[in-house]
Coordinates of C-alpha atoms in Angstrom, one line a residue:
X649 CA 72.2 92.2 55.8
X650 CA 71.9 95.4 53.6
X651 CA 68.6 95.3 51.7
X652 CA 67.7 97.5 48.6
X653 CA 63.8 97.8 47.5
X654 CA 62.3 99.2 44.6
X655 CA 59.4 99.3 42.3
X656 CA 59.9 99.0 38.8
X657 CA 57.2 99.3 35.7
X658 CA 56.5 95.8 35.4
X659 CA 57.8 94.3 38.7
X660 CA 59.3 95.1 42.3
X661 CA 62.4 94.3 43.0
X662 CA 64.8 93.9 45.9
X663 CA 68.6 93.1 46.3
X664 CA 70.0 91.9 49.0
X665 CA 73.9 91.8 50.0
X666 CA 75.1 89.9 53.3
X667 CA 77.8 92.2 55.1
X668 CA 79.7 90.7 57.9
X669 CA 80.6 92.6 60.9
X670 CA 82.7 91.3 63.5
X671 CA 84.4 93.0 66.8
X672 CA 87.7 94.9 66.9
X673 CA 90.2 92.5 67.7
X674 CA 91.4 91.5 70.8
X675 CA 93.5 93.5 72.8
X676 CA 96.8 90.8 73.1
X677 CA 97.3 91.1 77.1
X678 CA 95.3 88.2 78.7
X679 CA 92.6 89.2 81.6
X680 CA 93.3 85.9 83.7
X681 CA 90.8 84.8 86.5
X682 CA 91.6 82.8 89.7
X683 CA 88.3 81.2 91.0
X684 CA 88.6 81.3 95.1
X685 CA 88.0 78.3 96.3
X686 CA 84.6 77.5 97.3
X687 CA 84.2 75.6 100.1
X688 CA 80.3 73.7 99.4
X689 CA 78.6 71.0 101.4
X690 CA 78.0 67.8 100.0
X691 CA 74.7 67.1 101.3
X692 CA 73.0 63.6 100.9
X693 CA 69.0 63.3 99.9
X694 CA 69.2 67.3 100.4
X695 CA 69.6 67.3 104.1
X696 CA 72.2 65.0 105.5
X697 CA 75.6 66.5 105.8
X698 CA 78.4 64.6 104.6
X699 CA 81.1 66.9 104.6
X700 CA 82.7 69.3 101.9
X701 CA 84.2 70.0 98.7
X702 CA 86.9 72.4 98.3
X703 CA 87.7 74.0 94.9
X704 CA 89.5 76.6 93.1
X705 CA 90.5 77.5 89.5
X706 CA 92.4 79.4 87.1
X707 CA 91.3 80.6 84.1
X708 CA 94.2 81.8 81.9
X709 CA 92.8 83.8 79.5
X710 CA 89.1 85.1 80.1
X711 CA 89.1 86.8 76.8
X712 CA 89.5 84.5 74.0
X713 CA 88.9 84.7 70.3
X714 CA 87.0 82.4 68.2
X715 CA 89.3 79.2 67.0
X716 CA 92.0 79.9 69.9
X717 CA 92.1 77.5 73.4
X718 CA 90.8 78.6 76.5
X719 CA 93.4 76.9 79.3
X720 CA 92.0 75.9 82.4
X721 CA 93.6 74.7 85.7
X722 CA 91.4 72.8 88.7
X723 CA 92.5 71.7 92.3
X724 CA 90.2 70.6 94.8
X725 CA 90.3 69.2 98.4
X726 CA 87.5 66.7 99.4
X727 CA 86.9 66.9 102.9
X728 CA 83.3 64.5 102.4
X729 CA 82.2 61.0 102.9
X730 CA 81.3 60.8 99.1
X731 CA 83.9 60.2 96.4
X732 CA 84.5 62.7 93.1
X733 CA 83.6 60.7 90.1
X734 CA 84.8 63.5 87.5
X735 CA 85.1 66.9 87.4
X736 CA 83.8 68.6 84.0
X737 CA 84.7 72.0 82.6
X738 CA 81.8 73.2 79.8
X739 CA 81.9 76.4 78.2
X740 CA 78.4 77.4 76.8
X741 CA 76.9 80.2 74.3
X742 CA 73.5 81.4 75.1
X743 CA 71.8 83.8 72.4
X744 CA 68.9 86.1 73.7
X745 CA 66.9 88.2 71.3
X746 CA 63.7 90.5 71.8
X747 CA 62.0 93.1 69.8
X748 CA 58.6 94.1 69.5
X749 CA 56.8 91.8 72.0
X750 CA 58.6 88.5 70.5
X751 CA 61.4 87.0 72.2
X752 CA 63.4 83.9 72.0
X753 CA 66.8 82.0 73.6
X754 CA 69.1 79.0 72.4
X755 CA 71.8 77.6 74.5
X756 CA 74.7 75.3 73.2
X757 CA 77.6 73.6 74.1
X758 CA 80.7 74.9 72.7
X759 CA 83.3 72.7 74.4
X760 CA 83.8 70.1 77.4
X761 CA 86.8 68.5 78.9
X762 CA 87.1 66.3 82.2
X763 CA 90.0 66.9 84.5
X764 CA 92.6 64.3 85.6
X765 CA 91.7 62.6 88.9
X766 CA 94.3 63.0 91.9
X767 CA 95.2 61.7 95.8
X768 CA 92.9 65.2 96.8
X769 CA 90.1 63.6 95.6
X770 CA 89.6 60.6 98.2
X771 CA 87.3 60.3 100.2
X772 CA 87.6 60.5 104.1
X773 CA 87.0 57.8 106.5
X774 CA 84.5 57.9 108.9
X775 CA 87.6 58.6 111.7
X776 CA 89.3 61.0 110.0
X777 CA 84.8 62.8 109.3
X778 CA 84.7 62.4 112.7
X779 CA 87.8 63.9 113.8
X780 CA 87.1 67.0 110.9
X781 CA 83.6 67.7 113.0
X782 CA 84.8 67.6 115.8
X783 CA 87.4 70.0 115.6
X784 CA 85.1 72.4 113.2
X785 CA 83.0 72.7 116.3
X786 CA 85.7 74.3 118.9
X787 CA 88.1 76.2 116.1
X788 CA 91.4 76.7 116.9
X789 CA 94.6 78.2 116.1
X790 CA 95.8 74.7 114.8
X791 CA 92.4 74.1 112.9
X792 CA 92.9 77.9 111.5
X793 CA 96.1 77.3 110.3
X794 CA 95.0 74.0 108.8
X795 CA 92.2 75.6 106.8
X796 CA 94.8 78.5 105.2
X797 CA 96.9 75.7 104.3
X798 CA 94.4 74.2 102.5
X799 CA 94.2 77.6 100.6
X800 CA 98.0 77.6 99.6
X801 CA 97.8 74.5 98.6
X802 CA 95.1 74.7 95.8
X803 CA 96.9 77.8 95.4
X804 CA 100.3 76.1 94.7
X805 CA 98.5 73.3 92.9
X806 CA 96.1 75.9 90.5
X807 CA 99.6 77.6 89.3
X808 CA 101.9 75.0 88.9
X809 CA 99.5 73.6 86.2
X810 CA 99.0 69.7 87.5
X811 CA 95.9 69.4 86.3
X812 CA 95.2 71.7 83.5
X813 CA 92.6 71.3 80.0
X814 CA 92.6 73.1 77.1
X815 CA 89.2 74.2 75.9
X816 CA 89.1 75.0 71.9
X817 CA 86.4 77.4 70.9
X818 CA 84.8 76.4 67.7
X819 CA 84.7 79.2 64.9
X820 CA 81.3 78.4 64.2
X821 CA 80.8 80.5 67.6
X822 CA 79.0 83.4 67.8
X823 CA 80.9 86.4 69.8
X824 CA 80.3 88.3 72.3
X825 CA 77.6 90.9 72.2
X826 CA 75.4 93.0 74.6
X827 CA 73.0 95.0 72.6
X828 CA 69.3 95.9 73.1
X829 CA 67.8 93.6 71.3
X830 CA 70.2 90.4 71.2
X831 CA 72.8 89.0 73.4
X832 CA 75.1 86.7 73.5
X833 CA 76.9 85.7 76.9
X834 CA 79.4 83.3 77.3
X835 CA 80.4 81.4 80.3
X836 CA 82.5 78.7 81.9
X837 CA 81.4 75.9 84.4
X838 CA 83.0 74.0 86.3
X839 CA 81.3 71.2 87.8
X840 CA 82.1 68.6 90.6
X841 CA 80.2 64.5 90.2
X842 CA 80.3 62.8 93.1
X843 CA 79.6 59.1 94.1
X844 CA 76.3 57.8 95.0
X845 CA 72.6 58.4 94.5
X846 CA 71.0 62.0 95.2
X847 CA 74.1 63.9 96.4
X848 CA 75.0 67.8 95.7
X849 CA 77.4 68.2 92.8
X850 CA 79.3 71.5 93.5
X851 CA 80.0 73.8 90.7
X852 CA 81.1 77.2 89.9
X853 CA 80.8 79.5 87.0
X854 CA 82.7 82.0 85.3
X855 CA 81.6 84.4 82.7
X856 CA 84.1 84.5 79.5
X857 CA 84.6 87.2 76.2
X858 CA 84.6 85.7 72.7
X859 CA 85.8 88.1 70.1
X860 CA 87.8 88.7 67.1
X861 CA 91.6 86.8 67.7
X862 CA 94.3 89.4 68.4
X863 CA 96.1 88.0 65.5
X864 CA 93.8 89.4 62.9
X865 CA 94.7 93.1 64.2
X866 CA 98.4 92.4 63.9
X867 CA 98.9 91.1 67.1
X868 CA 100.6 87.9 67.9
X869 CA 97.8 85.3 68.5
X870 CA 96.7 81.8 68.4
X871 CA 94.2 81.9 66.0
X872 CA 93.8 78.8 63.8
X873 CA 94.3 79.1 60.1
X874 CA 90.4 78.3 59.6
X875 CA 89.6 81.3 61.6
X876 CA 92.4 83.7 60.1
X877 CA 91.2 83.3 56.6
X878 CA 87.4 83.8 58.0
X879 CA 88.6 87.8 58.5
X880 CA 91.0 87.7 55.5
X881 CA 88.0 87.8 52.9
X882 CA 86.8 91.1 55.3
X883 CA 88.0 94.3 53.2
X884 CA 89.4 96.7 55.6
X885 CA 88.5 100.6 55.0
X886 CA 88.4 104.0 56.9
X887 CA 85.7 105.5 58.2
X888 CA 84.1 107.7 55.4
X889 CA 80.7 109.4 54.9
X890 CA 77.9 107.4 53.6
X891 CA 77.7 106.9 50.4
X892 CA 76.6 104.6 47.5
X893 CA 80.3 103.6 46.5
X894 CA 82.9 102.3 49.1
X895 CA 86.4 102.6 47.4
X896 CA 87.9 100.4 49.2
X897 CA 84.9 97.4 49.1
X898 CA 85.0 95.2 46.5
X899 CA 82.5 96.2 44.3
X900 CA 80.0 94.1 42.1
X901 CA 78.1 95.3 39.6
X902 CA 74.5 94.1 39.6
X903 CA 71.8 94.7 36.9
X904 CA 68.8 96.2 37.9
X905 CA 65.2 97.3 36.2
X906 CA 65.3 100.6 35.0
X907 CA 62.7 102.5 37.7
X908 CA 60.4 103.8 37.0
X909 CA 59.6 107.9 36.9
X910 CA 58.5 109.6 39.6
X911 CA 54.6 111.0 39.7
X912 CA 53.1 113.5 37.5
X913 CA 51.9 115.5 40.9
X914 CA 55.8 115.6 42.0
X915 CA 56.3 117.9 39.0
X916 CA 55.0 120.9 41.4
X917 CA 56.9 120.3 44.5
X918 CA 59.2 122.6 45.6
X919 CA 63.2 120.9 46.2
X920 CA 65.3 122.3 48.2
X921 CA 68.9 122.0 47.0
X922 CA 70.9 118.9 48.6
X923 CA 73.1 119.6 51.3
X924 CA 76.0 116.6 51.8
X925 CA 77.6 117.2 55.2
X926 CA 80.9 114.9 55.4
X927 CA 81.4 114.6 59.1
X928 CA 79.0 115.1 61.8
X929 CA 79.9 115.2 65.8
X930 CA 77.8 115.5 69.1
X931 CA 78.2 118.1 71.1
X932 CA 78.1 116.8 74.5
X933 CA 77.7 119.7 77.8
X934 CA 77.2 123.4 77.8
X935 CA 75.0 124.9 75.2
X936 CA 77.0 125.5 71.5
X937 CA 80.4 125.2 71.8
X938 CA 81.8 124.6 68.7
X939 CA 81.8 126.8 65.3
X940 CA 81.0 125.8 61.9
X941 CA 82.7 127.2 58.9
X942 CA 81.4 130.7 58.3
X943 CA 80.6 131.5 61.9
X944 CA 84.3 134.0 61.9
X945 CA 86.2 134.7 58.9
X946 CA 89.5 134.9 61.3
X947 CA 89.1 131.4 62.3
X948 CA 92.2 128.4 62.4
X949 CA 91.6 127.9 57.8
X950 CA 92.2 124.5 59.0
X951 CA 89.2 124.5 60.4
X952 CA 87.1 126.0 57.6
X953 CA 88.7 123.6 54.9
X954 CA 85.7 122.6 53.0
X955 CA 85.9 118.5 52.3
X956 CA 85.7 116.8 48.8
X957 CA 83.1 118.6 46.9
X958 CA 83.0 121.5 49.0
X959 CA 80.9 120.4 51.9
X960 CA 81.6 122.2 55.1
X961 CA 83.1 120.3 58.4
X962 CA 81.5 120.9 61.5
X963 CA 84.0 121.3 64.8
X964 CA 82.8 119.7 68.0
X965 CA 84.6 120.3 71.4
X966 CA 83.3 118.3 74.5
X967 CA 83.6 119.7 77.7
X968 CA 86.4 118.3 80.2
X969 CA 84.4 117.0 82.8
X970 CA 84.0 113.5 84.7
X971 CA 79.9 113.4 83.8
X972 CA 81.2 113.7 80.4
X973 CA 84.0 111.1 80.1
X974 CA 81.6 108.6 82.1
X975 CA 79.3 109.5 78.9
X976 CA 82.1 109.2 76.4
X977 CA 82.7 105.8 77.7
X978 CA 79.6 104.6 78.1
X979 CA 78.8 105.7 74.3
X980 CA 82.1 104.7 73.0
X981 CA 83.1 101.5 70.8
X982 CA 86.4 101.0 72.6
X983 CA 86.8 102.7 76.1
X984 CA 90.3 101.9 76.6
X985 CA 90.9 104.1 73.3
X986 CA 88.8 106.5 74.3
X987 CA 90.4 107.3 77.6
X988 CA 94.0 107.4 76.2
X989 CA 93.1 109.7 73.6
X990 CA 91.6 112.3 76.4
X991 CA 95.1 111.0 78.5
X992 CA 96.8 113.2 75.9
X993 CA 94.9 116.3 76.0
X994 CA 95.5 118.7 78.6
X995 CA 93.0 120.8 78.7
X996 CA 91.4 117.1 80.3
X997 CA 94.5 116.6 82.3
X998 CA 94.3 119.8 84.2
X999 CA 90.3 119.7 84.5
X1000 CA 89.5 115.9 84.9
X1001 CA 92.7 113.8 85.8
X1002 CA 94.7 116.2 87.9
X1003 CA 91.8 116.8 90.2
X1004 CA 90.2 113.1 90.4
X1005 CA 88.6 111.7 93.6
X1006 CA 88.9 108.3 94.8
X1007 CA 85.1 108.3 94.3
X1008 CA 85.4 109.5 90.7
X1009 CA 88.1 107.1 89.8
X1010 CA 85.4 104.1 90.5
X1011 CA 82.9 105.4 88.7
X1012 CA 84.6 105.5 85.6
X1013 CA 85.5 102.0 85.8
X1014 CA 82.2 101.3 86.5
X1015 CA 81.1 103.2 83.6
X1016 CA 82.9 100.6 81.3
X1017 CA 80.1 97.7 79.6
X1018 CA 82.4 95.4 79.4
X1019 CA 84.6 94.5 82.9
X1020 CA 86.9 92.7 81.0
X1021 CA 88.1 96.3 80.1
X1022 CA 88.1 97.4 83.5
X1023 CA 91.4 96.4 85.0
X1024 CA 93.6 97.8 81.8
X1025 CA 91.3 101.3 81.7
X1026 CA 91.9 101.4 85.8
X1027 CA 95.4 100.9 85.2
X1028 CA 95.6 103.3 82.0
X1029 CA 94.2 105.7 84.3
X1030 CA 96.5 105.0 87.2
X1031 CA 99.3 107.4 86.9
X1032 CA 97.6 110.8 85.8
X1033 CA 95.6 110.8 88.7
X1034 CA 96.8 113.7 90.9
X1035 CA 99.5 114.3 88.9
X1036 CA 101.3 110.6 89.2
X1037 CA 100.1 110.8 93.0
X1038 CA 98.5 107.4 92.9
X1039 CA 97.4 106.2 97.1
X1040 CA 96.2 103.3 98.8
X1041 CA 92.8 104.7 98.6
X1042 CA 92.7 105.0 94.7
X1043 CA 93.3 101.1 94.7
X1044 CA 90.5 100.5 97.5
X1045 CA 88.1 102.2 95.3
X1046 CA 88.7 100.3 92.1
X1047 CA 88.9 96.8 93.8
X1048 CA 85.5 97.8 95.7
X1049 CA 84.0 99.2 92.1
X1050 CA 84.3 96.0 89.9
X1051 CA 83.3 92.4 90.7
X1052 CA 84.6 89.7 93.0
X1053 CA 86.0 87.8 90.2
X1054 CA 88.3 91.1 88.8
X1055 CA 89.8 91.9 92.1
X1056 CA 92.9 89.9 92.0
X1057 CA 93.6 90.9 88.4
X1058 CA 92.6 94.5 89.5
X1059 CA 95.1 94.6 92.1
X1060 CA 98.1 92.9 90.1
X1061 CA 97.7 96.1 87.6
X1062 CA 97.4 99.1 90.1
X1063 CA 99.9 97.6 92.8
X1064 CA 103.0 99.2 90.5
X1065 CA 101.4 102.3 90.0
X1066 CA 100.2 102.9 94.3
X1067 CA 102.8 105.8 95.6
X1068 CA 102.5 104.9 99.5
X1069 CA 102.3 101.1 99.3
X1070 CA 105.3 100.7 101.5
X1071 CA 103.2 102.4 104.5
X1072 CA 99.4 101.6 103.4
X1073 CA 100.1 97.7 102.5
X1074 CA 98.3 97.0 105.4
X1075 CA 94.8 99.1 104.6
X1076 CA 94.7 97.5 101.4
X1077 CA 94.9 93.7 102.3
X1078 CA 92.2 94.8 104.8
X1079 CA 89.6 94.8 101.8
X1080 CA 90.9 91.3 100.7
X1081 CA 90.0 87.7 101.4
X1082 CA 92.0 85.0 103.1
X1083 CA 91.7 83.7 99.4
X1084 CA 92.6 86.9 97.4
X1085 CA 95.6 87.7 100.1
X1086 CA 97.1 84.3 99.0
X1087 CA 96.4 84.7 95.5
X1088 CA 98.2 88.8 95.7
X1089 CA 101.1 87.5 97.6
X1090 CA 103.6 88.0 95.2
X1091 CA 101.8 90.6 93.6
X1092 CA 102.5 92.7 96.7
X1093 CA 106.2 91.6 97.3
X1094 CA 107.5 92.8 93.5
X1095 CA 105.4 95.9 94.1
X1096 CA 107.5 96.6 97.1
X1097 CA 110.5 95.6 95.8
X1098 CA 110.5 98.5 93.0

C-alpha cells in the first residue's frame, strides 16, 4: 500500500493507493517429488507393536500457481494388525509475521481429498503377523528380496497413477514468500487413519511453492480464468527510475489541498542544486572498479551517454569470482536468470566456470533460497563446468548439497550432462537409497543409452 501524507492550511491529509505485487511467473517445467516410502510402526496405546505401514507418493508438480491443481499419487503396503480407514491428502498455508517485538501466525486449510481404498490396504492375519516377525528377526536373502519388492511395487503403483487426486489451490491463496518480517510456507500432508482406538496414524509431509501461474508470463498453463483475469488488471512496465509519474500505469488524477508554504526561517537555508541520478549499481569485490562519466574523456561514448535530462549513468563491473556469484544469487530476484546471464560472459567463464570445484559447484546450489530452483540452476550450470567436462563427482556433490526430497529430481537433470557415467555409474548409486535407486532406474538407463 503506497501512502502519501501532508499537512495542509486548514487540515492534514493523506492518500492512499493499494498496489498489488505478485511473483514472477512460474517457470513452466514441473519440479516433481517422489515421497520414499516410509516404513512407520503402528503402535497400539503408544507401546504395543502391531506391525507397519508402508507408504510412498508422488507429487507431480511441487510448484504450483494459485487457481491450478496440484496432482497427487499414494500407494501403500499395510503389513499391521490394524485396518486403514482413509488416507487424507491436506495442503495448508501458514502466514508468520514479526516486527518490532509483535508477532503473530494463522494456519488454514487450502484443500483436502481422500484417496481410493485398495487390496494393499488389508489388514494381516494373526498367521500371516506371526509369520512377518518371525522372519524380521533372522533376515534373509528371501526376506531381502521381499522387502525391495515391496519398493517396486509402490513404485510401479505411484507411476502408473491407480490411485491419484487432484488438489485445486484456491486463488484466494496467498503465495509463497520468505522475507524477514512475514512468511508464508506451504506444505502437503499426507496422512494414514487407521482402525481402532488410540493407534499411530502415519503421515508424511511435503513442502510445496505457490506462485504466479506460468500462463500469465506467456507460458502454457493451467490457470483458471478467475485467476488469469486477477493479473490481467496488473499494468506491466519496465524498470525505470523513481519518479512521481509511471507512463505506463494507469494514472488517476486525484484532487488535493493546495499545501501549504514552507517556513519563514527556510527562507535562509542554503539548497544545493538537485542531482537525479537514473540508474544506480553496487559494486560488489575489489575497491572502485567501475568509472563514472567524466572520470576519462577517451572512454567507450556509450558509456558516457547522459540519460533523459542529462543525468549521468554510473558503470558497475562485478568481479568474476565464486564468493561473488554465491552473493549475486543470494541477493538476486531470480537466480536461474542470474546465472545464465554470467553463463554468457566470458570473462566469468574463464575465471569462475572453467575452473569450478566439486566443492564450489555445491555451494552455489546451496546458495539458492528457494530449492525448488536448485535442480534447474545445477543443471543450467552443468555443462560449463570444466569446459563441458561434467564427472561423477560433480553429481555427488549436488545430490549431497540439497535435501532428501530433491535428490531424485536432482539426479534425473544432471544424469545427461555426467561425461564418465558409463564407468562411475556405480560410485554414484553408492550415495543412493534402496528407495532412490528404484526410483532413478530409468533415469540411469536413458543416460547410458545416449
Amino acid at each position: 500500500k503506497a501512502e502519501l501524507k501532508g499537512s495542509g492550511r486548514i487540515f492534514n491529509y493523506k492518500v492512499e493507493r493499494v498496489i498489488d505485487v505478485v511473483s514472477a511467473p512460474l517457470p513452466p517445467q514441473p519440479v516433481p517429488h517422489l515421497i520414499p516410502p516410509v516404513k512407520q510402526k503402528v503402535n497400539f496405546f503408544g507401546c504395543f507393536d502391531v506391525g507397519t505401514i508402508t507408504m510412498g507418493a508422488r507429487v507431480e508438480n511441487t510448484r504450483v500457481g494459485k487457481g491450478e491443481t496440484a496432482s497427487i499419487d499414494f500407494a501403500c503396503k499395510n503389513q499391521s494388525r490394524r485396518g486403514i480407514d482413509r488416507v487424507e491428502a491436506t495442503i495448508t498455508e501458514e502466514v508468520e509475521w514479526s516486527a518490532g517485538g509483535q508477532n503473530n501466525r494463522m494456519k488454514r486449510k487450502l484443500a483436502s481429498r481422500t484417496f481410493r481404498p485398495d487390496e494393499r490396504w488389508v489388514k494381516l492375519s494373526k498367521e500371516e503377523m506371526r509369520s512377518l516377525k518371525s522372519s524380521s528377526k533372522c533376515p534373509t536373502s528371501t526376506f531381502r528380496n521381499e522387502e525391495q519388492s515391496i519398493l517396486e511395487e509402490i513404485h510401479r503403483a505411484i507411476h502408473d497413477g491407480e490411485n491419484r487426486v487432484a488438489l485445486d489451490i484456491a486463488s484466494s491463496s496467498y503465495q509463497s514468500y520468505l522475507g524477514a518480517l512475514i512468511k508464508v510456507n506451504h506444505h502437503l500432508k499426507i496422512k494414514v487413519f487407521t482402525s481402532g482406538l488410540c493407534t499411530h496414524n502415519p503421515k508424511v509431509r511435503v513442502p510445496l511453492y505457490i506462485g504466479t501461474p506460468s500462463s500469465v508470463g506467456g507460458y502454457q498453463g493451467t490457470a483458471s480464468t478467475t485467476e488469469q483475469s486477477q493479473y490481467d488488471n496488473i499494468p506491466t512496465v519496465e524498470a525505470i527510475p523513481s519518479a512521481p509519474y509511471i507512463p505506463n500505469a494507469p494514472y488517476i488524477a486525484t484532487a488535493m489541498p493546495e499545501p501549504s508554504a514552507p517556513p519563514a526561517e527556510w527562507a535562509s537555508a542554503v539548497t544545493a542544486t538537485p542531482v537525479i541520478m537514473t540508474q544506480s549499481a553496487a559494486v560488489v569485490g575489489g575497491g572502485k572498479i567501475y568509472q563514472a562519466e567524466g572520470d576519462n574523456a577517451h572512454d567507450n561514448p556509450n558509456d558516457n551517454e547522459e540519460a533523459d535530462g542529462g543525468s549521468p549513468l554510473a558503470v558497475a563491473e562485478v568481479v568474476p569470482s565464486i564468493p561473488n556469484l554465491i552473493q549475486e544469487i543470494q541477493l538476486s530476484v531470480s537466480s536461474l536468470s542470474t546465472v545464465n546471464r554470467r553463463l554468457t560472459q566470458q570473462t566469468w567463464k574463464r575465471a569462475v566456470f572453467d575452473p569450478m570445484t566439486p566443492n564450489q559447484y555445491a555451494s552455489v546450489i546451496r546458495a539458492v533460497a528457494i530449492e525448488f530452483d536448485q535442480p534447474d540452476l545445477a543443471a543450467a550450470l552443468a555443462p560449463a563446468v570444466r569446459g563441458g567436462n561434467f564427472t561423477h563427482e560433480y553429481v555427488i556433490a549436488a545430490i549431497r548439497a540439497v535435501s532428501e526430497w530433491l535428490r531424485t529430481p536432482m539426479i534425473g537433470k544432471l544424469l545427461p550432462s555426467c561425461t564418465d557415467l558409463e564407468e562411475h555409474s556405480g560410485k554414484i548409486l553408492s550415495q543412493l537409497s534402496d528407495w532412490e535407486r528404484v526410483c532413478t532406474q530409468q533415469n540411469f538407463r536413458d543416460a547410458l543409452q545416449r
